[in-house]
mmCIF file of C-alpha atoms and ligand atoms in Angstrom:
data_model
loop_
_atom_site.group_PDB
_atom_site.id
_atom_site.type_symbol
_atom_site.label_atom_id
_atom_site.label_comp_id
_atom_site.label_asym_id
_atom_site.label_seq_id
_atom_site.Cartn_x
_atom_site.Cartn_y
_atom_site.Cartn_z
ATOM 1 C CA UNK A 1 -1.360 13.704 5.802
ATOM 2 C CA UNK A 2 -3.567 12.046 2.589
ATOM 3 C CA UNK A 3 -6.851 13.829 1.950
ATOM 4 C CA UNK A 4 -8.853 12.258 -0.312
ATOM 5 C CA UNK A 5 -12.072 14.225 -1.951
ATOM 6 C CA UNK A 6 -14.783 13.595 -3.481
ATOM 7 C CA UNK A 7 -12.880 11.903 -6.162
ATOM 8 C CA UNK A 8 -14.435 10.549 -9.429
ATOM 9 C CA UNK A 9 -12.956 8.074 -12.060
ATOM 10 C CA UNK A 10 -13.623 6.476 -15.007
ATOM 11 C CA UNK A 11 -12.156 4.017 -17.495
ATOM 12 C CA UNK A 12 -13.240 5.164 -20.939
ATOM 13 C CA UNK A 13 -17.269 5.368 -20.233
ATOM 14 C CA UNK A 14 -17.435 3.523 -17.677
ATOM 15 C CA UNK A 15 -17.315 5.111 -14.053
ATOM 16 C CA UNK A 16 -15.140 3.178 -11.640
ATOM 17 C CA UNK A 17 -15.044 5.191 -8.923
ATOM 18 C CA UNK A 18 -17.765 7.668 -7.320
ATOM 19 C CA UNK A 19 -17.329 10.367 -4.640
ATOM 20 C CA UNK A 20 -15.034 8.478 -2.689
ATOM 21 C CA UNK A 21 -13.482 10.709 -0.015
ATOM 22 C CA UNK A 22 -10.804 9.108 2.412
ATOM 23 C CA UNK A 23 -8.531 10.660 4.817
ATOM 24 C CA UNK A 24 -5.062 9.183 6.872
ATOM 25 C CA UNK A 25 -2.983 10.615 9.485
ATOM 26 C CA UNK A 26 0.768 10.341 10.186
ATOM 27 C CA UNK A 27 1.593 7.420 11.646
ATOM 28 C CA UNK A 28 -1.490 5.168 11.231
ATOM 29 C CA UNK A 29 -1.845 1.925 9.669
ATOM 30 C CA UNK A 30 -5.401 2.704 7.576
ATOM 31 C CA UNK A 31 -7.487 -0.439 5.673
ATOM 32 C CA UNK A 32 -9.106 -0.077 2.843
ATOM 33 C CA UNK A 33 -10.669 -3.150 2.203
ATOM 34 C CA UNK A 34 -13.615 -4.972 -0.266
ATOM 35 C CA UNK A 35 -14.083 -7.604 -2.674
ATOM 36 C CA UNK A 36 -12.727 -8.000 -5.660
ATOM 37 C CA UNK A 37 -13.192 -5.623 -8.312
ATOM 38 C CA UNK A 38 -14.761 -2.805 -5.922
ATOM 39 C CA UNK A 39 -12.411 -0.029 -6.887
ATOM 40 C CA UNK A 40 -9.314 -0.674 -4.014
ATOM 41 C CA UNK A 41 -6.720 -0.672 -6.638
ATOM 42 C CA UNK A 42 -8.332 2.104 -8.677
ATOM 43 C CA UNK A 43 -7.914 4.644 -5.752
ATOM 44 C CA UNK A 44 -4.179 3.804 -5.044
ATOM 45 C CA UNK A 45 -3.550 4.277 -8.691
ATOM 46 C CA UNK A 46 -5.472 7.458 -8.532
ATOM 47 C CA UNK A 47 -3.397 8.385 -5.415
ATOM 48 C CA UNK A 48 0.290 7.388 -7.110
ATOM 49 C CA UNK A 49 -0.928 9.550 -10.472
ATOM 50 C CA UNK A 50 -0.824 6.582 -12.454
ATOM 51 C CA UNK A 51 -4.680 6.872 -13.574
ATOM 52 C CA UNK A 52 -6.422 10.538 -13.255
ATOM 53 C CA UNK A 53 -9.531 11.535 -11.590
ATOM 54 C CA UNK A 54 -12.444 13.297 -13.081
ATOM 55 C CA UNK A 55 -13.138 14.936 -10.440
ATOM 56 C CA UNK A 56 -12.373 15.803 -6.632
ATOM 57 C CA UNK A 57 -8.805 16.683 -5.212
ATOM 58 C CA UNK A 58 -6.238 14.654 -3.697
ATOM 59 C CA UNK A 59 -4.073 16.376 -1.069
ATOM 60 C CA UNK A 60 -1.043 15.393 0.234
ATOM 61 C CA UNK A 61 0.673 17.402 3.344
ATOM 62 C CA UNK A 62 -1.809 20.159 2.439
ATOM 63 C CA UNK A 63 -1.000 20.281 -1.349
ATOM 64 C CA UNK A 64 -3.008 19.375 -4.228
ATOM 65 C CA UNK A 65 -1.167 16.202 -6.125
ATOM 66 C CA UNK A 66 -3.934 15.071 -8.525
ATOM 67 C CA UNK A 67 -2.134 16.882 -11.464
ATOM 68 C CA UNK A 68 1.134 15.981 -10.651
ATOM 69 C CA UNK A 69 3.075 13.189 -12.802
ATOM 70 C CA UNK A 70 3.606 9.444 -11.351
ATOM 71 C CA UNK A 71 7.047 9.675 -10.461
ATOM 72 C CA UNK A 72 6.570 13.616 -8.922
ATOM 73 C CA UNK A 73 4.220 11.917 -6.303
ATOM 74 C CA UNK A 74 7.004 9.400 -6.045
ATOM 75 C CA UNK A 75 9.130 12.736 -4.969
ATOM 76 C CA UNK A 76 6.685 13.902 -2.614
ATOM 77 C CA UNK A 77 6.841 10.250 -0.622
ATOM 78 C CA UNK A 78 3.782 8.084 -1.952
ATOM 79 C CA UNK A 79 5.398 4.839 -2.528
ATOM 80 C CA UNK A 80 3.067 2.186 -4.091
ATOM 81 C CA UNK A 81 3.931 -1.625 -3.652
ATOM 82 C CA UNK A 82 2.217 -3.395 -6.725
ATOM 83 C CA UNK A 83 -0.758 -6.315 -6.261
ATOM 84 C CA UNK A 84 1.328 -9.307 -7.437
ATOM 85 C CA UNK A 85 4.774 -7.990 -6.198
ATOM 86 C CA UNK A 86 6.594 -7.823 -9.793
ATOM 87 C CA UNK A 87 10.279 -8.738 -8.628
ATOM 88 C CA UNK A 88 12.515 -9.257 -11.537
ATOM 89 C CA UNK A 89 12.772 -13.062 -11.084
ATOM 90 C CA UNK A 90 16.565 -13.171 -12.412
ATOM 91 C CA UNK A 91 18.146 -10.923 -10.263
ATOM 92 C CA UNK A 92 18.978 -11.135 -6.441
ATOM 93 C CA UNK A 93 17.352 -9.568 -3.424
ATOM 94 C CA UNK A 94 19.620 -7.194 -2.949
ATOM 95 C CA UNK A 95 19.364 -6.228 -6.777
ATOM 96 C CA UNK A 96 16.021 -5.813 -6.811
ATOM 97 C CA UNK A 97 15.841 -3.957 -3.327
ATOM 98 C CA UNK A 98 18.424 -1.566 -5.006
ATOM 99 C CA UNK A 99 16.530 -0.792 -7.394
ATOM 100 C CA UNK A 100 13.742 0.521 -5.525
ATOM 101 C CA UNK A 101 16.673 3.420 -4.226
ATOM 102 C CA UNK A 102 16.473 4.837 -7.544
ATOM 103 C CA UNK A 103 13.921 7.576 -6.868
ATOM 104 C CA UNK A 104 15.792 10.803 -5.460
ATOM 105 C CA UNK A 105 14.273 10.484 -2.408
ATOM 106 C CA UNK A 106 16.061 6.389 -2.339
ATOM 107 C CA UNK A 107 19.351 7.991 -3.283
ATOM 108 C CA UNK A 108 19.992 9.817 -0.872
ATOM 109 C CA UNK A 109 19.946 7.175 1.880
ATOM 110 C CA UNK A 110 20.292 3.798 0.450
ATOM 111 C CA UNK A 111 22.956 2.111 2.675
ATOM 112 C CA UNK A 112 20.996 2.942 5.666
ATOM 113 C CA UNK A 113 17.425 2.186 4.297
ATOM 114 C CA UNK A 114 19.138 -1.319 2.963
ATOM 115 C CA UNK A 115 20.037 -1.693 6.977
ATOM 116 C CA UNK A 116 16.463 -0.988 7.823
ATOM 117 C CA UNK A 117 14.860 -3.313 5.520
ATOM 118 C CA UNK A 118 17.322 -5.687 6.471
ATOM 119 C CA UNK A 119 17.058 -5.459 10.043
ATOM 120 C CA UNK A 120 12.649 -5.530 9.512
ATOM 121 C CA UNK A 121 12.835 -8.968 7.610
ATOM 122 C CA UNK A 122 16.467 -10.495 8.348
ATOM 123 C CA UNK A 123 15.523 -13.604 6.146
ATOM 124 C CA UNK A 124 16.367 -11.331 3.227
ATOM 125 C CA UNK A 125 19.837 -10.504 4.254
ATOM 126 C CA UNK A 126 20.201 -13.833 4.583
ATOM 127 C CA UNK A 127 19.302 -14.232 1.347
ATOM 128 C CA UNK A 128 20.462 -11.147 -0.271
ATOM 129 C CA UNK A 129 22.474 -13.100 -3.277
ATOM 130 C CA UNK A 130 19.411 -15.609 -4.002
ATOM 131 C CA UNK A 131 17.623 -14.906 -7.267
ATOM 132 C CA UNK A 132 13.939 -13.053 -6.559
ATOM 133 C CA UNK A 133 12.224 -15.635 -8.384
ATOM 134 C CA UNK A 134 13.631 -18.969 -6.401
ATOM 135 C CA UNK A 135 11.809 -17.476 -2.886
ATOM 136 C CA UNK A 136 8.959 -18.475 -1.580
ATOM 137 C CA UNK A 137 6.004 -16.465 -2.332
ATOM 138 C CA UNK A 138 5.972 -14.911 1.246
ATOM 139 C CA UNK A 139 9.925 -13.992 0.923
ATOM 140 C CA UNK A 140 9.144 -12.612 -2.878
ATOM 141 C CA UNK A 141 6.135 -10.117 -0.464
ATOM 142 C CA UNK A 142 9.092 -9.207 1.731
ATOM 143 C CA UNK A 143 11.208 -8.369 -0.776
ATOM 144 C CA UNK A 144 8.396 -6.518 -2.761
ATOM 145 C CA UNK A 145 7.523 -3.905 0.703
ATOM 146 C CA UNK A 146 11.433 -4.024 1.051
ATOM 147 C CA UNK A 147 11.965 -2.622 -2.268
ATOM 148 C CA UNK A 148 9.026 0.138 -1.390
ATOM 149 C CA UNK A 149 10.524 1.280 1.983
ATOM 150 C CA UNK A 150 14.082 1.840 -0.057
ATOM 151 C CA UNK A 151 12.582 4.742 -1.989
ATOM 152 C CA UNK A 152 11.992 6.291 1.187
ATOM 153 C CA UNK A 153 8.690 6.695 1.616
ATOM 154 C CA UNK A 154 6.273 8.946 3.962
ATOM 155 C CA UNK A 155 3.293 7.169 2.822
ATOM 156 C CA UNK A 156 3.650 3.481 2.120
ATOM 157 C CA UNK A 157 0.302 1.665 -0.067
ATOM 158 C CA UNK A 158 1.048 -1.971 -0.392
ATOM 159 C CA UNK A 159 -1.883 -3.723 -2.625
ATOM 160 C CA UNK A 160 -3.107 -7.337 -1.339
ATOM 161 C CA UNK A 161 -0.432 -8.031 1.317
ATOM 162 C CA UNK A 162 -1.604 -10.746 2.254
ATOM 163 C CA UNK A 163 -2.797 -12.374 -1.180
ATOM 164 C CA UNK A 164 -1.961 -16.539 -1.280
ATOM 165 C CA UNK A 165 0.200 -16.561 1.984
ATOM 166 C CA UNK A 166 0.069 -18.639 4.779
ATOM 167 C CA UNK A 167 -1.991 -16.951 7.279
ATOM 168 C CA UNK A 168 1.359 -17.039 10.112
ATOM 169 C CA UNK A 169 3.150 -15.113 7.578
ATOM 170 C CA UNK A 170 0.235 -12.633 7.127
ATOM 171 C CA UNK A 171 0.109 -11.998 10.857
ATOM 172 C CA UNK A 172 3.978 -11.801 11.033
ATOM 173 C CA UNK A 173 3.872 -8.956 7.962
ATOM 174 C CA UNK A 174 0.819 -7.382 9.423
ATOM 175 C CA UNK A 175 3.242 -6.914 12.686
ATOM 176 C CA UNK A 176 6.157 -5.895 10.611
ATOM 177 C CA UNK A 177 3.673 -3.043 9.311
ATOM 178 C CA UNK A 178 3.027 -1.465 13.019
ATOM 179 C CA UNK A 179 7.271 -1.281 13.361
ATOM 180 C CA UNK A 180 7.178 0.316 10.008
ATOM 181 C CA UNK A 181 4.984 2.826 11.603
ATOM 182 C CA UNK A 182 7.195 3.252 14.338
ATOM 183 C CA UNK A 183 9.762 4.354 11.907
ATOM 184 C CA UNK A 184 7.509 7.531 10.813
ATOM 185 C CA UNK A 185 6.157 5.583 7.352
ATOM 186 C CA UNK A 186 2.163 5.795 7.109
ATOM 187 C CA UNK A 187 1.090 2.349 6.027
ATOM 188 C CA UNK A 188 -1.971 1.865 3.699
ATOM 189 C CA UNK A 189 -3.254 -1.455 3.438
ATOM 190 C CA UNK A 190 -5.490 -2.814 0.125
ATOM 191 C CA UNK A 191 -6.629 -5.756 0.997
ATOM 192 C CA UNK A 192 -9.753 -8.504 -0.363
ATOM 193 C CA UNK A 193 -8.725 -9.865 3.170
ATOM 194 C CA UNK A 194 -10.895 -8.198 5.548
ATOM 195 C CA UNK A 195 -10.831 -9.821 8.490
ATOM 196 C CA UNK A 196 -7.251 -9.910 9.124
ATOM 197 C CA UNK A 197 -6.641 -6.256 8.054
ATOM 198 C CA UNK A 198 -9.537 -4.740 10.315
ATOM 199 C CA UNK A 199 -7.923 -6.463 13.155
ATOM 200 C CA UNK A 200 -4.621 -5.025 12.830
ATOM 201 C CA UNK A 201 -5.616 -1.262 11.426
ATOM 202 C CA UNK A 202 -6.466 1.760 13.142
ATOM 203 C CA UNK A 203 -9.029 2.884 10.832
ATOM 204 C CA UNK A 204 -10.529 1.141 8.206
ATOM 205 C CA UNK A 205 -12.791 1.745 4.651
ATOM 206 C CA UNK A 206 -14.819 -0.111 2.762
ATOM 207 C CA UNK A 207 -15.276 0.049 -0.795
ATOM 208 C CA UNK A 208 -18.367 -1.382 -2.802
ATOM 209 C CA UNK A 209 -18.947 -0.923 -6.151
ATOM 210 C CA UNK A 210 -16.836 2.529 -6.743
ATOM 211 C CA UNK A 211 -18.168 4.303 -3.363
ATOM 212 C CA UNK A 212 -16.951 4.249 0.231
ATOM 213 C CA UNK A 213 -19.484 2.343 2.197
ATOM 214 C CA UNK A 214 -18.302 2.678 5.887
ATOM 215 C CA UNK A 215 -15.584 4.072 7.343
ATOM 216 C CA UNK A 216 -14.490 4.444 10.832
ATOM 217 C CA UNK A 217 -12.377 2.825 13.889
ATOM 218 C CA UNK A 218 -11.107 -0.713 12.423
ATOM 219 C CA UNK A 219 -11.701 -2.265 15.491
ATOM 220 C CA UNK A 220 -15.433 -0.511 15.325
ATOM 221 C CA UNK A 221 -16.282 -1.822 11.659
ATOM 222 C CA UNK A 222 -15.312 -4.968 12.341
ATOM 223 C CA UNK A 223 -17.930 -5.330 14.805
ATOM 224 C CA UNK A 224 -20.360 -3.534 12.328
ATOM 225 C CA UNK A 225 -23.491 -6.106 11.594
ATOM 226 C CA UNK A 226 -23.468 -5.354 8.033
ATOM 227 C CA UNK A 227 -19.641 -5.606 7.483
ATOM 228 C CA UNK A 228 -20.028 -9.021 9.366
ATOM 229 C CA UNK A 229 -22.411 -10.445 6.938
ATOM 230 C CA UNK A 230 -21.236 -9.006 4.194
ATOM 231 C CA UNK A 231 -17.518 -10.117 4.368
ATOM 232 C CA UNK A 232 -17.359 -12.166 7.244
ATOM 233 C CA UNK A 233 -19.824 -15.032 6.550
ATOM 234 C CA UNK A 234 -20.920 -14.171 10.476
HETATM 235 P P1 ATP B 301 -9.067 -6.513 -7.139
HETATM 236 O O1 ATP B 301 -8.941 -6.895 -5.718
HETATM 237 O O2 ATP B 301 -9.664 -7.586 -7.995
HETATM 238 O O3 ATP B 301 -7.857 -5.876 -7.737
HETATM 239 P P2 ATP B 301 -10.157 -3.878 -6.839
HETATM 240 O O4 ATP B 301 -11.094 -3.564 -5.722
HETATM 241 O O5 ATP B 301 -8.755 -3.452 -6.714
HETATM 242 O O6 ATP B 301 -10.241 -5.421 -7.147
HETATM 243 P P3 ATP B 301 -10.131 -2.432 -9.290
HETATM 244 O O7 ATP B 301 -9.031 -3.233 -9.893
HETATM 245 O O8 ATP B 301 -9.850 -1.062 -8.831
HETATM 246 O O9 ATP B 301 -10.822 -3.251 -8.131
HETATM 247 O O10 ATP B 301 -11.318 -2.394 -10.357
HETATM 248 C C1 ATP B 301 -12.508 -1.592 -10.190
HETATM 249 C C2 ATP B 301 -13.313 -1.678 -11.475
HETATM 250 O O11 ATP B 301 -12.629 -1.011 -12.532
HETATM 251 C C3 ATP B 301 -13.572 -3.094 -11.962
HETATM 252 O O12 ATP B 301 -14.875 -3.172 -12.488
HETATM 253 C C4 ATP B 301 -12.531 -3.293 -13.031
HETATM 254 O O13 ATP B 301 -13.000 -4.211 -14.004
HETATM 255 C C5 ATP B 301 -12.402 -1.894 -13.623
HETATM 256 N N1 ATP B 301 -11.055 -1.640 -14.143
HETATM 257 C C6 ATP B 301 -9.900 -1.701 -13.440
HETATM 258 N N2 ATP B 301 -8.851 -1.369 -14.209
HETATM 259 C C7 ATP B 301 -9.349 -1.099 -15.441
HETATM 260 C C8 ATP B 301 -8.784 -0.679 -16.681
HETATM 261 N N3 ATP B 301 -7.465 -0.475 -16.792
HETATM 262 N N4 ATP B 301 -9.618 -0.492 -17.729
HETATM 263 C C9 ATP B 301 -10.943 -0.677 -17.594
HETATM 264 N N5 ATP B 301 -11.559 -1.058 -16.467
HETATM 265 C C10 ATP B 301 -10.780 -1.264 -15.395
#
């Protein structure tokens, strides 16, 4: 489905990213994990066309997206939820969830997307008229991969899930993830937290410094030696 090659980036003169190459397949939930500052973010930006590669290609359902605008890759299905969330504090759920349908691809199904996203985290229907900003930061994560899935997306990328929540909740989104799967959505995972994303991925990568380190089985790297030492204090 996503075919990632070979892809340079840089930020003025300075090279953030080097030959990193990644590839995901309908239906699977994909990690790419490492520490802070290794490049995670940079690659989904470079994927969603909101910073451009150097060099490389990025393919999408066999077609080249890397010169395509931000809100054309948008069209295509690559729907990017943002490290930090961004609600709009002072309007409801359901407001801000609406506002992910504006996309032409959210359009055209909003009522029954809203039913979806309802039906994945039901605390937000519950909610729907609270303001965005009086949730708890696990409901405000909800809300953020709610507003995502309303653009209707083939290819979800949700930047550090699991960032400053309780580590029940991060289980309980990680296993919202595999029934967003179910639905047909790819998930793509960026995530600092390695441990708990290996476990519940199919595949994972790992980013150091700008280049893909390892790559493989999730299951497999998290049994890797290096990976263990490296991340996993083991
Ligand atoms: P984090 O988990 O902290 O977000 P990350 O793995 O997502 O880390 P990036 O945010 O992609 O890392 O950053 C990779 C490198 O690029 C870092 O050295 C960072 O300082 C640099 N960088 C990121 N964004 C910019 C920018 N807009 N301008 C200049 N340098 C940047």
């Amino acid at each position: 489905m996503l075919k990632v090659q070979n892809i340079e980036l840089f930020y003025g003169e300075v090279q953030a990213l080097w030959d990193v190459s990644l590839e995901i397949k309908q239906g699977e939930v994909v990690a790419l994990v490492g520490a802070n500052a290794a490049g995670k973010s940079t690659t989904i930006n470079a994927i969603s066309g909101t910073e451009r590669i150097s060099g490389g290609k990025i393919l999408f359902e066999d077609e080249e997206i890397q010169t395509l605008d931000s809100h054309e890759i948008v069209d295509r299905g690559i729907i990017q939820v943002p490290e930090g969330r961004k609600l709009f504090s002072f309007m409801t759920i359901e407001e801000n969830l609406e506002l992910g349908a504006y996309s032409k691809r959210g359009r055209k199904d909003m009522k029954k997307n809203l039913e979806m996203v309802y039906h994945l985290f039901p605390i937000l229907k519950e909610r729907s008229k609270q303001m965005a900003g009086s949730m708890s930061g696990g409901q405000q994560q909800m809300c953020a991969i709610g507003r995502g899935l309303m653009s209707n997306p083939k290819l979800l990328m949700i930047d550090e899930m699991s960032l400053g929540l309780a580590p029940i909740l991060v289980t309980k989104l990680f296993e919202v993830m595999r029934e967003i799967t179910q639905l047909g959505i790819t998930v793509m995972l960026v995530e600092q937290n390695v441990n708990h994303s290996l476990a519940m991925a199919d595949k994972g990568f790992v980013l150091e410094n700008g280049r893909v380190t390892m790559s493989g089985v999730a299951q497999d790297l998290l049994h890797d030696p290096h990976l263990k030492a490296a991340y996993l204090g083991m």
